[in-house]
Coordinates of N, CA and C and ligand atoms in Angstrom, one line a residue:
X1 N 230.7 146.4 166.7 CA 231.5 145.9 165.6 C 232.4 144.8 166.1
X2 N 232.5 143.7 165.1 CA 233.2 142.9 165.6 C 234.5 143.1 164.9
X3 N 235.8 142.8 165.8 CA 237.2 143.0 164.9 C 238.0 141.9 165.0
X4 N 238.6 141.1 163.8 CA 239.8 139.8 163.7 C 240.9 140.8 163.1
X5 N 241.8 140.6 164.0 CA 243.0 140.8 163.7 C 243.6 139.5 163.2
X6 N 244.1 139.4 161.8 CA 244.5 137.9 161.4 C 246.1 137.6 161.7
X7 N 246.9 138.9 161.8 CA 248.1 138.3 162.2 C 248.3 138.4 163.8
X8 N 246.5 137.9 164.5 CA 247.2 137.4 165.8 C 248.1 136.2 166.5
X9 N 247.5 135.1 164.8 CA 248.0 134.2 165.1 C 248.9 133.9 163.7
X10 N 250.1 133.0 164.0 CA 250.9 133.3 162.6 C 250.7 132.3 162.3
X11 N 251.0 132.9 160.8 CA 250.2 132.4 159.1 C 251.5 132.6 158.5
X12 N 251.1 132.1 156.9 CA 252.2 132.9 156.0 C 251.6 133.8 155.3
X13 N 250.3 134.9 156.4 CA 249.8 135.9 156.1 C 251.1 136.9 156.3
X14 N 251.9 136.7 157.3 CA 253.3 137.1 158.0 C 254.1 137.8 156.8
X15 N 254.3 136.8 156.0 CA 255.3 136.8 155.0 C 254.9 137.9 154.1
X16 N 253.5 137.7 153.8 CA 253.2 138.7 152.9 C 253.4 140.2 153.4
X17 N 252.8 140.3 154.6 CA 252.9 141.5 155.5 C 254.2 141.8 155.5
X18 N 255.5 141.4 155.8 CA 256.5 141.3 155.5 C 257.1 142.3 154.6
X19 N 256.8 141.9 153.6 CA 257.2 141.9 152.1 C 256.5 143.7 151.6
X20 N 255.3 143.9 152.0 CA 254.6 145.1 151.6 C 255.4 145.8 152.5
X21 N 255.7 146.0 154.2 CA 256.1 146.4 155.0 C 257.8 147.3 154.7
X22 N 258.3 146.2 153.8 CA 259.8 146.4 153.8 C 260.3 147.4 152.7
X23 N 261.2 148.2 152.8 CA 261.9 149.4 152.1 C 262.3 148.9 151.0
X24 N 262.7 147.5 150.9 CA 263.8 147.4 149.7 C 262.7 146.7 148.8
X25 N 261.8 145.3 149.5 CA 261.0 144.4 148.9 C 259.8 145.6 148.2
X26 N 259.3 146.4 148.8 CA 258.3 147.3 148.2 C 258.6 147.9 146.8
X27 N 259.8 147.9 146.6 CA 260.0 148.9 145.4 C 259.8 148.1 144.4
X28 N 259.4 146.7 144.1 CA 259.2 146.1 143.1 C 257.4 146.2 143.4
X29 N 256.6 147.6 142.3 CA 255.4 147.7 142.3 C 254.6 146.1 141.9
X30 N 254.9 145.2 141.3 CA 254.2 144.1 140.6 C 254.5 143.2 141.8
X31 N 255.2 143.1 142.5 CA 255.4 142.0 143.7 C 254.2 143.1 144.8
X32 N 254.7 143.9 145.1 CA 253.4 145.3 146.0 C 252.0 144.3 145.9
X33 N 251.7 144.8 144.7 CA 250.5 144.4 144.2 C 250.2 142.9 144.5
X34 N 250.7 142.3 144.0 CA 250.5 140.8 144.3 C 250.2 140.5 146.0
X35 N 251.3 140.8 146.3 CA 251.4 140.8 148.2 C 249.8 141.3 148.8
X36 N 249.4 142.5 147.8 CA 248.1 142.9 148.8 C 247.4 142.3 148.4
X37 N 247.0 141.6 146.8 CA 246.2 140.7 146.5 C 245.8 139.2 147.0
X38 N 247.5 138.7 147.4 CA 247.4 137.8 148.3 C 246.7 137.5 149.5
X39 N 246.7 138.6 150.2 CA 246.5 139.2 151.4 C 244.9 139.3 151.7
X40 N 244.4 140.1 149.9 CA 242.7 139.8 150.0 C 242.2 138.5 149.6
X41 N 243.2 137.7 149.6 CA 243.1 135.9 149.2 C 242.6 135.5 150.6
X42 N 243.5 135.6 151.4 CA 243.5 135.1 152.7 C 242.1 135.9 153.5
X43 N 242.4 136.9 153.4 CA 240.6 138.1 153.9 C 239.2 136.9 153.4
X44 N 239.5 136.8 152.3 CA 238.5 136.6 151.6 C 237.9 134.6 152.3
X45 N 239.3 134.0 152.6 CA 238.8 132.8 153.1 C 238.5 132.9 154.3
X46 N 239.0 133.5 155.2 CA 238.7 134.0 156.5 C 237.0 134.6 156.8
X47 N 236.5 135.8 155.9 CA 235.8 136.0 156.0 C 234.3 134.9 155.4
X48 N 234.8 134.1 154.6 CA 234.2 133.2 154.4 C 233.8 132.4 155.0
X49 N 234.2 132.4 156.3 CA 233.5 131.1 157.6 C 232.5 132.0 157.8
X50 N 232.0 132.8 157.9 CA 231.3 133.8 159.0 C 229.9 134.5 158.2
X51 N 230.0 133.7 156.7 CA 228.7 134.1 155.4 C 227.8 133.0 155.7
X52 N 226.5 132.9 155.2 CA 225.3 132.7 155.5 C 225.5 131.6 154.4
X53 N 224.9 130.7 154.9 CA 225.5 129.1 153.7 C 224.3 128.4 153.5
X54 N 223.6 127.7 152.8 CA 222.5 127.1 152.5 C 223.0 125.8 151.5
X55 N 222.2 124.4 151.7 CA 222.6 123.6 151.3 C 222.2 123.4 149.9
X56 N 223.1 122.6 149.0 CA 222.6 122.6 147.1 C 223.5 121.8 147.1
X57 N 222.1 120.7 146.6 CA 222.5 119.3 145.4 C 223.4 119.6 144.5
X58 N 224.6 118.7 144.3 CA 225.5 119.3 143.3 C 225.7 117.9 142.8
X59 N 225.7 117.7 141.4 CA 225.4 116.5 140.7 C 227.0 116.1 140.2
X60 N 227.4 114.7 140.9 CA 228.4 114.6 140.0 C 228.0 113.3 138.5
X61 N 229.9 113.0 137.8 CA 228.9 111.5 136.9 C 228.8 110.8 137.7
X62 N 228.9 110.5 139.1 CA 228.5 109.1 139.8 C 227.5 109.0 140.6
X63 N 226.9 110.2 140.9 CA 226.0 110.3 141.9 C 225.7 112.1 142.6
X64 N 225.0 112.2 143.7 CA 224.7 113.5 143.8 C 225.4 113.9 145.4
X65 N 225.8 115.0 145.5 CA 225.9 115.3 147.1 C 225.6 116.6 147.4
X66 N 225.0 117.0 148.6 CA 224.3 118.4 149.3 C 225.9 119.0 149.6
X67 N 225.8 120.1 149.2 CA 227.0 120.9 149.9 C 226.2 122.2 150.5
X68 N 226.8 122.5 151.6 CA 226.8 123.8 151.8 C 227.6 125.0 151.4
X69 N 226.4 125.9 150.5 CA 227.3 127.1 149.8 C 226.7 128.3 150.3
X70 N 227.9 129.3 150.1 CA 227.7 130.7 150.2 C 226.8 131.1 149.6
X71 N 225.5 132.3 150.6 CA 224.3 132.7 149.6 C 225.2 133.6 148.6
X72 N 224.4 133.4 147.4 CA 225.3 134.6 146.3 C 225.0 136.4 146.5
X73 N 224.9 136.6 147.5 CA 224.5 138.1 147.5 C 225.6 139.2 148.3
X74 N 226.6 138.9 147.4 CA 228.0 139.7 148.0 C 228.4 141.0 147.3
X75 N 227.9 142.3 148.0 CA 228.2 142.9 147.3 C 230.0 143.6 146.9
X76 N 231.4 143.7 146.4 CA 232.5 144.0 146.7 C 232.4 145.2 146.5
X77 N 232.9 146.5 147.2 CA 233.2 147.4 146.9 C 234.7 148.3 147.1
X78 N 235.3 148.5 146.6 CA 236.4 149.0 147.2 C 236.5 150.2 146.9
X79 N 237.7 150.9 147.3 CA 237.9 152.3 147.3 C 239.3 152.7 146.6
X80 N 239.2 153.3 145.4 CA 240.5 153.7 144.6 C 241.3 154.8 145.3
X81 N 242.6 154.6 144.7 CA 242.9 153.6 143.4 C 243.7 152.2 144.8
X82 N 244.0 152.6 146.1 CA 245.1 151.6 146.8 C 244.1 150.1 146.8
X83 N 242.7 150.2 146.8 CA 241.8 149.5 147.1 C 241.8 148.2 146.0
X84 N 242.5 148.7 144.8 CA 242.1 147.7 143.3 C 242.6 146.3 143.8
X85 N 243.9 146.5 143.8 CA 244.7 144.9 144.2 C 243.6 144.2 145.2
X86 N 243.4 144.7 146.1 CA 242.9 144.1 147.3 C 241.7 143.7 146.6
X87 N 240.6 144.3 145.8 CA 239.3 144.1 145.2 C 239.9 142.8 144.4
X88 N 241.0 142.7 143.8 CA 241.1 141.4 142.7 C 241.1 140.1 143.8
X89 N 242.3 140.2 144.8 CA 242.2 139.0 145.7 C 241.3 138.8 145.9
X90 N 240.2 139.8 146.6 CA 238.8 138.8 146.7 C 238.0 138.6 146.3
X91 N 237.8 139.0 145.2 CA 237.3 138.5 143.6 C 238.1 137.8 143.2
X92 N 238.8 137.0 143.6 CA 239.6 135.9 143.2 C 239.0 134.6 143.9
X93 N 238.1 135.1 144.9 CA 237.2 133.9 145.7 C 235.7 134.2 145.9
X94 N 235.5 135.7 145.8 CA 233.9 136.3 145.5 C 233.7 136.4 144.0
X95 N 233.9 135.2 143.5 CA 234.1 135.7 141.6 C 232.9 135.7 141.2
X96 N 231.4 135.3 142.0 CA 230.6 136.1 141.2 C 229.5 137.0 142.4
X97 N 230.5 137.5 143.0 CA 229.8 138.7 143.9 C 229.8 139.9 142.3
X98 N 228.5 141.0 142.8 CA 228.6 142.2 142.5 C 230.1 142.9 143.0
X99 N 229.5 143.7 142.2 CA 231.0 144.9 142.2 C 230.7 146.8 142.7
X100 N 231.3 146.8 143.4 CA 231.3 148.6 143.4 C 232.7 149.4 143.7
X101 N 232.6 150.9 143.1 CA 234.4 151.2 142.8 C 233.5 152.7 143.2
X102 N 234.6 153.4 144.3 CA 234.7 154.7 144.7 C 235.3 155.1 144.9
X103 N 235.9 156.5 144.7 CA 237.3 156.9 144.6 C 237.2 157.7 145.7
X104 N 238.1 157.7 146.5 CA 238.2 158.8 147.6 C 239.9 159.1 147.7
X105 N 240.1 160.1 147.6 CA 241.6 160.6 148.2 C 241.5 162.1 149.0
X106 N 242.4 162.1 149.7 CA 243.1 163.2 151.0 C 242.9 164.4 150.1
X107 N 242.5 165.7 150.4 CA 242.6 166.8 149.7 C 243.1 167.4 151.2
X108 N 244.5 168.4 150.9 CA 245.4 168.5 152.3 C 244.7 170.3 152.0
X109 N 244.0 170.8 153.4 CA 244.5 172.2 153.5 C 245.0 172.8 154.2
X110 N 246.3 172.2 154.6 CA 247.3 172.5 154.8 C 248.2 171.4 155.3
X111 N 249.4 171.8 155.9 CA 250.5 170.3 155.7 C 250.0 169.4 156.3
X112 N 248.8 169.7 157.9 CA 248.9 168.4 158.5 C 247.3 167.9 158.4
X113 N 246.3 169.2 157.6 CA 244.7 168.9 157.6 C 244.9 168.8 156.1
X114 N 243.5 167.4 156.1 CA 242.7 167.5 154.8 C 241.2 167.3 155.0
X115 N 241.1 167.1 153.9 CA 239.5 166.5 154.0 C 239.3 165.6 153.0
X116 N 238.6 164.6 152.7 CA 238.2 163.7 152.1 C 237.4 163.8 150.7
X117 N 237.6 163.9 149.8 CA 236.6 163.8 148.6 C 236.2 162.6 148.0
X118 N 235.2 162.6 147.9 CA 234.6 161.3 146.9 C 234.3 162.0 145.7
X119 N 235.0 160.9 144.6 CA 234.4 161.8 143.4 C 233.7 161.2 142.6
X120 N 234.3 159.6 142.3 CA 233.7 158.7 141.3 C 232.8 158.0 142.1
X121 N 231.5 157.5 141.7 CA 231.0 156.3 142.4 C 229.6 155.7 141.7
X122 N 230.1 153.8 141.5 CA 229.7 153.2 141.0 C 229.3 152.2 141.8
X123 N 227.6 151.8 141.7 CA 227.3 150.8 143.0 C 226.0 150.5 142.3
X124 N 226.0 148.6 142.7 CA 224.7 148.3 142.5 C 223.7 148.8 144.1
X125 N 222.2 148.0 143.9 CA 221.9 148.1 145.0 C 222.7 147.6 146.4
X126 N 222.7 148.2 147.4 CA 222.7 147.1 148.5 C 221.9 146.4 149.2
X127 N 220.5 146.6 148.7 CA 219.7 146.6 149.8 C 219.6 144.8 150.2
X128 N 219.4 144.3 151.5 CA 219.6 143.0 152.4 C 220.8 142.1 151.1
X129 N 222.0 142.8 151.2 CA 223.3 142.6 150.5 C 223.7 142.2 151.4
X130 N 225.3 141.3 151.5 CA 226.4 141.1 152.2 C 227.8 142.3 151.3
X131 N 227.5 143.6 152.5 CA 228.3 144.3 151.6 C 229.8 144.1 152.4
X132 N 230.9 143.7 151.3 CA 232.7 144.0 151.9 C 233.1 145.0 151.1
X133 N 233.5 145.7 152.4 CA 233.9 147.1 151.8 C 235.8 147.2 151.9
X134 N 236.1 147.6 150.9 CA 237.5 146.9 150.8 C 238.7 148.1 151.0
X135 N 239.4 148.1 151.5 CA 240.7 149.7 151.4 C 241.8 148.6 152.5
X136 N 243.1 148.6 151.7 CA 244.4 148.1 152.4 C 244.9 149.5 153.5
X137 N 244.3 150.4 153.6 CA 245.1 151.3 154.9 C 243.8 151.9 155.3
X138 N 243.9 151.8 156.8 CA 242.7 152.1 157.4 C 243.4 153.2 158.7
X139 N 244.2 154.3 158.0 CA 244.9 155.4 159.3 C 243.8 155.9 159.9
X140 N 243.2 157.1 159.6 CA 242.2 158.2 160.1 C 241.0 157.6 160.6
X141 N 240.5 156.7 159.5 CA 239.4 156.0 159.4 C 238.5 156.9 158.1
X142 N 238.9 157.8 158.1 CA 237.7 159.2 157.6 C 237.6 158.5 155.9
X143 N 238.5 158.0 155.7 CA 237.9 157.4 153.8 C 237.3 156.3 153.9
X144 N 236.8 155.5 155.0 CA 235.8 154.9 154.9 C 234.5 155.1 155.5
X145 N 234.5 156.1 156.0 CA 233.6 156.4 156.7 C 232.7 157.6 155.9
X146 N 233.6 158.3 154.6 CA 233.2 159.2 154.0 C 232.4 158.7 152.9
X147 N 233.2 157.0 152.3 CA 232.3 156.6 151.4 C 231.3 155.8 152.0
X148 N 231.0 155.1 153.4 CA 229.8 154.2 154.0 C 228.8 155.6 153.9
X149 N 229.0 156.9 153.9 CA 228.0 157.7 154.3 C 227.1 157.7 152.7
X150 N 228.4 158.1 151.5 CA 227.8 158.1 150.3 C 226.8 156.9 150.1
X151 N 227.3 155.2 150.4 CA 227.0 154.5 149.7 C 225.5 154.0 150.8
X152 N 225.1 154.8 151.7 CA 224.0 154.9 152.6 C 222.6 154.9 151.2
X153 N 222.9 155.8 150.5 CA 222.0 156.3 149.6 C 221.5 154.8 148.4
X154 N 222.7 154.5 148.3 CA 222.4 152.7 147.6 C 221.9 151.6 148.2
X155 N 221.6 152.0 149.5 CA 220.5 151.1 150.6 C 221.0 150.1 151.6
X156 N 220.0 149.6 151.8 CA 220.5 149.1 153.6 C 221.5 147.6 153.3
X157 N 222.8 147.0 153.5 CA 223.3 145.9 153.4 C 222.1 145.3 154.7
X158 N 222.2 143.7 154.6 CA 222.2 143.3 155.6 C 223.3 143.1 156.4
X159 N 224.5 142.8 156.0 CA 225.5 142.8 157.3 C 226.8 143.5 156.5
X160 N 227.6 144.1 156.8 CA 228.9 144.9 156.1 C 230.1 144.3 157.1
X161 N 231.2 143.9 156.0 CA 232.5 143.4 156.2 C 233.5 144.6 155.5
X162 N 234.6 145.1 156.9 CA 235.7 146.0 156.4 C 236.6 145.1 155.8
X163 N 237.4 145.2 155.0 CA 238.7 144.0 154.5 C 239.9 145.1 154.4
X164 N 240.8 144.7 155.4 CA 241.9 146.2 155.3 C 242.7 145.6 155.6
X165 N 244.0 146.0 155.3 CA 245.6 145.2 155.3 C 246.2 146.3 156.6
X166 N 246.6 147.0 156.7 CA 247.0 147.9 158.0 C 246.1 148.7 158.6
X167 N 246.0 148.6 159.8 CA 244.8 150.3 160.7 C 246.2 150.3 161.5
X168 N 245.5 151.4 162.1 CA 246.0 151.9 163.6 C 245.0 152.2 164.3
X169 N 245.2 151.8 166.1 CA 244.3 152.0 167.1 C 243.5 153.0 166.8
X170 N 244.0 154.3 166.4 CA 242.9 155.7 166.5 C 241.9 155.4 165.2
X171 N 242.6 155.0 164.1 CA 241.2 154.7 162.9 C 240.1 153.5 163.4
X172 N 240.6 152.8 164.1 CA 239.6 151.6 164.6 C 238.6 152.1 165.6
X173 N 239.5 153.0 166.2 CA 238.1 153.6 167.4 C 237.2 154.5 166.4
X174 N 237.7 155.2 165.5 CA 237.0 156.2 164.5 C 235.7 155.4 163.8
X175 N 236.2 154.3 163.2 CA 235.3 153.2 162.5 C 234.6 153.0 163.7
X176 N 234.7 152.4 164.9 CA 233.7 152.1 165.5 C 232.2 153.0 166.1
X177 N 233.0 154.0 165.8 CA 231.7 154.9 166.6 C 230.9 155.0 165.3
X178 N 231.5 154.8 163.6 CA 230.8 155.4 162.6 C 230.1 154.4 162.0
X179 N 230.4 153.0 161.8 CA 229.8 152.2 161.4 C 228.4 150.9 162.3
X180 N 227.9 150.4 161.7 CA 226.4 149.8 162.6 C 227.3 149.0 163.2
X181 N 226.3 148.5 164.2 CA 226.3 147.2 165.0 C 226.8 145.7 163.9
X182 N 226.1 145.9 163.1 CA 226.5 144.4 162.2 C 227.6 144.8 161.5
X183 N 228.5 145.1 161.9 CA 230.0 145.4 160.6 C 230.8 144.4 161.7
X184 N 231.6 144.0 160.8 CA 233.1 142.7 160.9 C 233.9 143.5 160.3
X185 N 235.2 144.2 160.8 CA 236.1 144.5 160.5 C 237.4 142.8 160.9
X186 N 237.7 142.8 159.2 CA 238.7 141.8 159.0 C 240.2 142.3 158.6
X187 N 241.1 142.6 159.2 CA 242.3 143.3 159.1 C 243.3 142.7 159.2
X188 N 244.6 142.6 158.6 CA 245.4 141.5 158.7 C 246.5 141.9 160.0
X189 N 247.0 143.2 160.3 CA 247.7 143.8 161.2 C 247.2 145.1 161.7
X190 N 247.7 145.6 163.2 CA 247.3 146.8 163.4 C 248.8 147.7 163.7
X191 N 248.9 148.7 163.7 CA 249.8 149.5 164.2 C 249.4 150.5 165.0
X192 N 250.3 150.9 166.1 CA 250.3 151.9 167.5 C 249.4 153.2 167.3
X193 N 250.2 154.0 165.8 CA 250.2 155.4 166.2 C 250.1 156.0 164.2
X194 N 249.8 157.4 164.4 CA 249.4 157.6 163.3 C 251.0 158.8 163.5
X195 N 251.4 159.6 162.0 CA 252.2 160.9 162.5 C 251.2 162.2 162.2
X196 N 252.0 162.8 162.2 CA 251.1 164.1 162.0 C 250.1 164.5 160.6
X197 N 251.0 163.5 159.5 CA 250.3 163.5 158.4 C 249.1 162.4 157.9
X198 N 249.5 162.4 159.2 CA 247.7 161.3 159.2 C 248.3 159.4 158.4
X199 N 249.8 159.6 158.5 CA 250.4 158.3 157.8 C 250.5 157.3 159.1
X200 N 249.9 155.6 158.9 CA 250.9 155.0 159.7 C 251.8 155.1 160.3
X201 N 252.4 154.7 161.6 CA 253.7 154.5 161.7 C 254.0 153.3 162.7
X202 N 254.9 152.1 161.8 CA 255.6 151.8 160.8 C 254.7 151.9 159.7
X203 N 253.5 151.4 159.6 CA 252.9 151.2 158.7 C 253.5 150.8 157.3
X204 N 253.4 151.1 156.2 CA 254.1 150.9 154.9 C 254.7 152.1 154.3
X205 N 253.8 153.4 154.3 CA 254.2 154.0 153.1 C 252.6 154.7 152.3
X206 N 253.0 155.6 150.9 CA 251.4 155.5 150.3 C 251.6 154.0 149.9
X207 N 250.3 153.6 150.0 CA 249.7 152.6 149.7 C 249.6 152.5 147.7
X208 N 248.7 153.5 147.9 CA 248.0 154.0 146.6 C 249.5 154.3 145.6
X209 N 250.4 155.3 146.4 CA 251.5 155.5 145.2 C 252.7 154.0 145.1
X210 N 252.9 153.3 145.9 CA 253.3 152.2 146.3 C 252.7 150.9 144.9
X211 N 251.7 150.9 145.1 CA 250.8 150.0 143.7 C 251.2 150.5 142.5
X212 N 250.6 151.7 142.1 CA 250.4 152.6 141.1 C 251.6 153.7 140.5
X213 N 252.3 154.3 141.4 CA 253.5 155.5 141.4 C 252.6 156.6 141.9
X214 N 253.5 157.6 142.0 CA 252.8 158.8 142.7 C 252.2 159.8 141.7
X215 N 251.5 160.6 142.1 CA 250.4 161.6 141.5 C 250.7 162.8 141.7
X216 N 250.4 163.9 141.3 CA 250.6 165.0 141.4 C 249.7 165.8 142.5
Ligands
PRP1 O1 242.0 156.2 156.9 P1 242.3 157.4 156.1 O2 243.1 158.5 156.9 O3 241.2 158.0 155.4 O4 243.5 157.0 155.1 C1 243.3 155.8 154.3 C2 243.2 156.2 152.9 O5 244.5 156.6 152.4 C3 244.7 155.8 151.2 O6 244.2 156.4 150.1 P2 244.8 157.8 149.5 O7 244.0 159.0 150.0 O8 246.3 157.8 149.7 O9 244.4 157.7 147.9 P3 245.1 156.7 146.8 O10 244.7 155.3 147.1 O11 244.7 157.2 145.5 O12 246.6 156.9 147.0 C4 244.1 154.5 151.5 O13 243.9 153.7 150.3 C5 242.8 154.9 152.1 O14 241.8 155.2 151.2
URA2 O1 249.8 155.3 156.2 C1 249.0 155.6 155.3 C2 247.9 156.4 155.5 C3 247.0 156.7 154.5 N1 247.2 156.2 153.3 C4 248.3 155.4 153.0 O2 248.5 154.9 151.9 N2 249.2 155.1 154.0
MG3 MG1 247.6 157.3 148.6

């Protein structure tokens, strides 16, 4: 696996990170949202150098010129509901990749164990796809790793991109042992340590209730 940490080098990726990061700035859910969308703005150009490009005549009124463009075979998939924002930013620059939506959340049995459920799941093929699989918190690693197993059955990508706004050291090692050789994890920051509830730390916060509000 290959891994870019993007706030190794500073950006006014910073600012955004910032802003989701902070106690007081978070509480405005429509700024939240925006911030992580931003965030898959920046993912999405980043991961854009690193796509397979072929050249096409593009006609203007004065005359013609070769550009090189992105092959169209992108598949996006993200993972509900923390994953939506992040799916719009980069559909805000993959605007005509396919689409796929999987719902995974923590089912706790007990304070400090859960397990993972997938319940919803909508996917075109993948088969020799450019699949970006998208989730802004990457703690455990286990919700991405629960839905790459599901989305195994929708067929082989040719190369898979993570797009995640915070991990921590232990979910990256977890991804690495679970995902192929051809995955690019693209992450904008990492953090030390997980707590006992399997949350970042500093990390943000729920992600998901953070966007959305909290659930029962
Ligand atoms: O790496 P992991 O330990 O699996 O944790 C990360 C998961 O936690 C969050 O989802 P959550 O379960 O809170 O669901 P939500 O988006 O509905 O809030 C987040 O969006 C990831 O999917
Ligand atoms: O820190 C964390 C871990 C999992 N999910 C979140 O939203 N935040
Ligand atoms: Mg959540």
């Amino acid at each position: 696996m290959t891994i870019n940490i993007l706030d190794s080098k500073n950006s006014i990726l910073n600012k955004f990170i910032a802003e989701i990061r902070s106690e007081t700035i978070q509480k405005d859910m429509m700024r939240f949202r925006r911030n992580i969308e931003r965030i898959g703005e920046i993912i999405a150009y980043e991961l854009s150098q690193k796509l397979a490009y072929s050249s096409e005549a593009v006609k203007t009124p004065l005359g013609t010129k070769i550009i090189p463009l992105p092959k169209k075979d992108v598949v996006l998939c993200s993972i509900l509901r923390a994953g939506l924002p992040l799916h719009t930013g980069l559909l805000n620059y993959f605007d005509d990749a396919e689409n796929a939506f999987i719902s995974a959340y923590r089912k706790h049995t007990s304070e400090t164990e859960f397990e993972i459920i997938v319940e919803y799941f909508a996917s075109p093929s993948l088969d020799d796809k450019t699949l970006i699989l998208a989730d802004p918190m990457l703690a455990t690693g286990q919700s991405l790793v629960s839905v790459y197993e599901g989305l195994k059955k929708h067929g082989t990508p040719k190369e898979i991109h993570l797009a995640c706004v915070i991990g921590s050291k232990e979910g990256i090692e977890y991804i690495q042992k679970h995902f192929p050789e051809n995955t690019t994890l693209w992450i904008a920051t990492v953090d030390a340590t997980l707590n006992n509830k399997g949350y970042i730390v500093p990390g943000l916060g729920d992600a998901g209730d953070l966007c959305f509000g909290s659930k029962l």
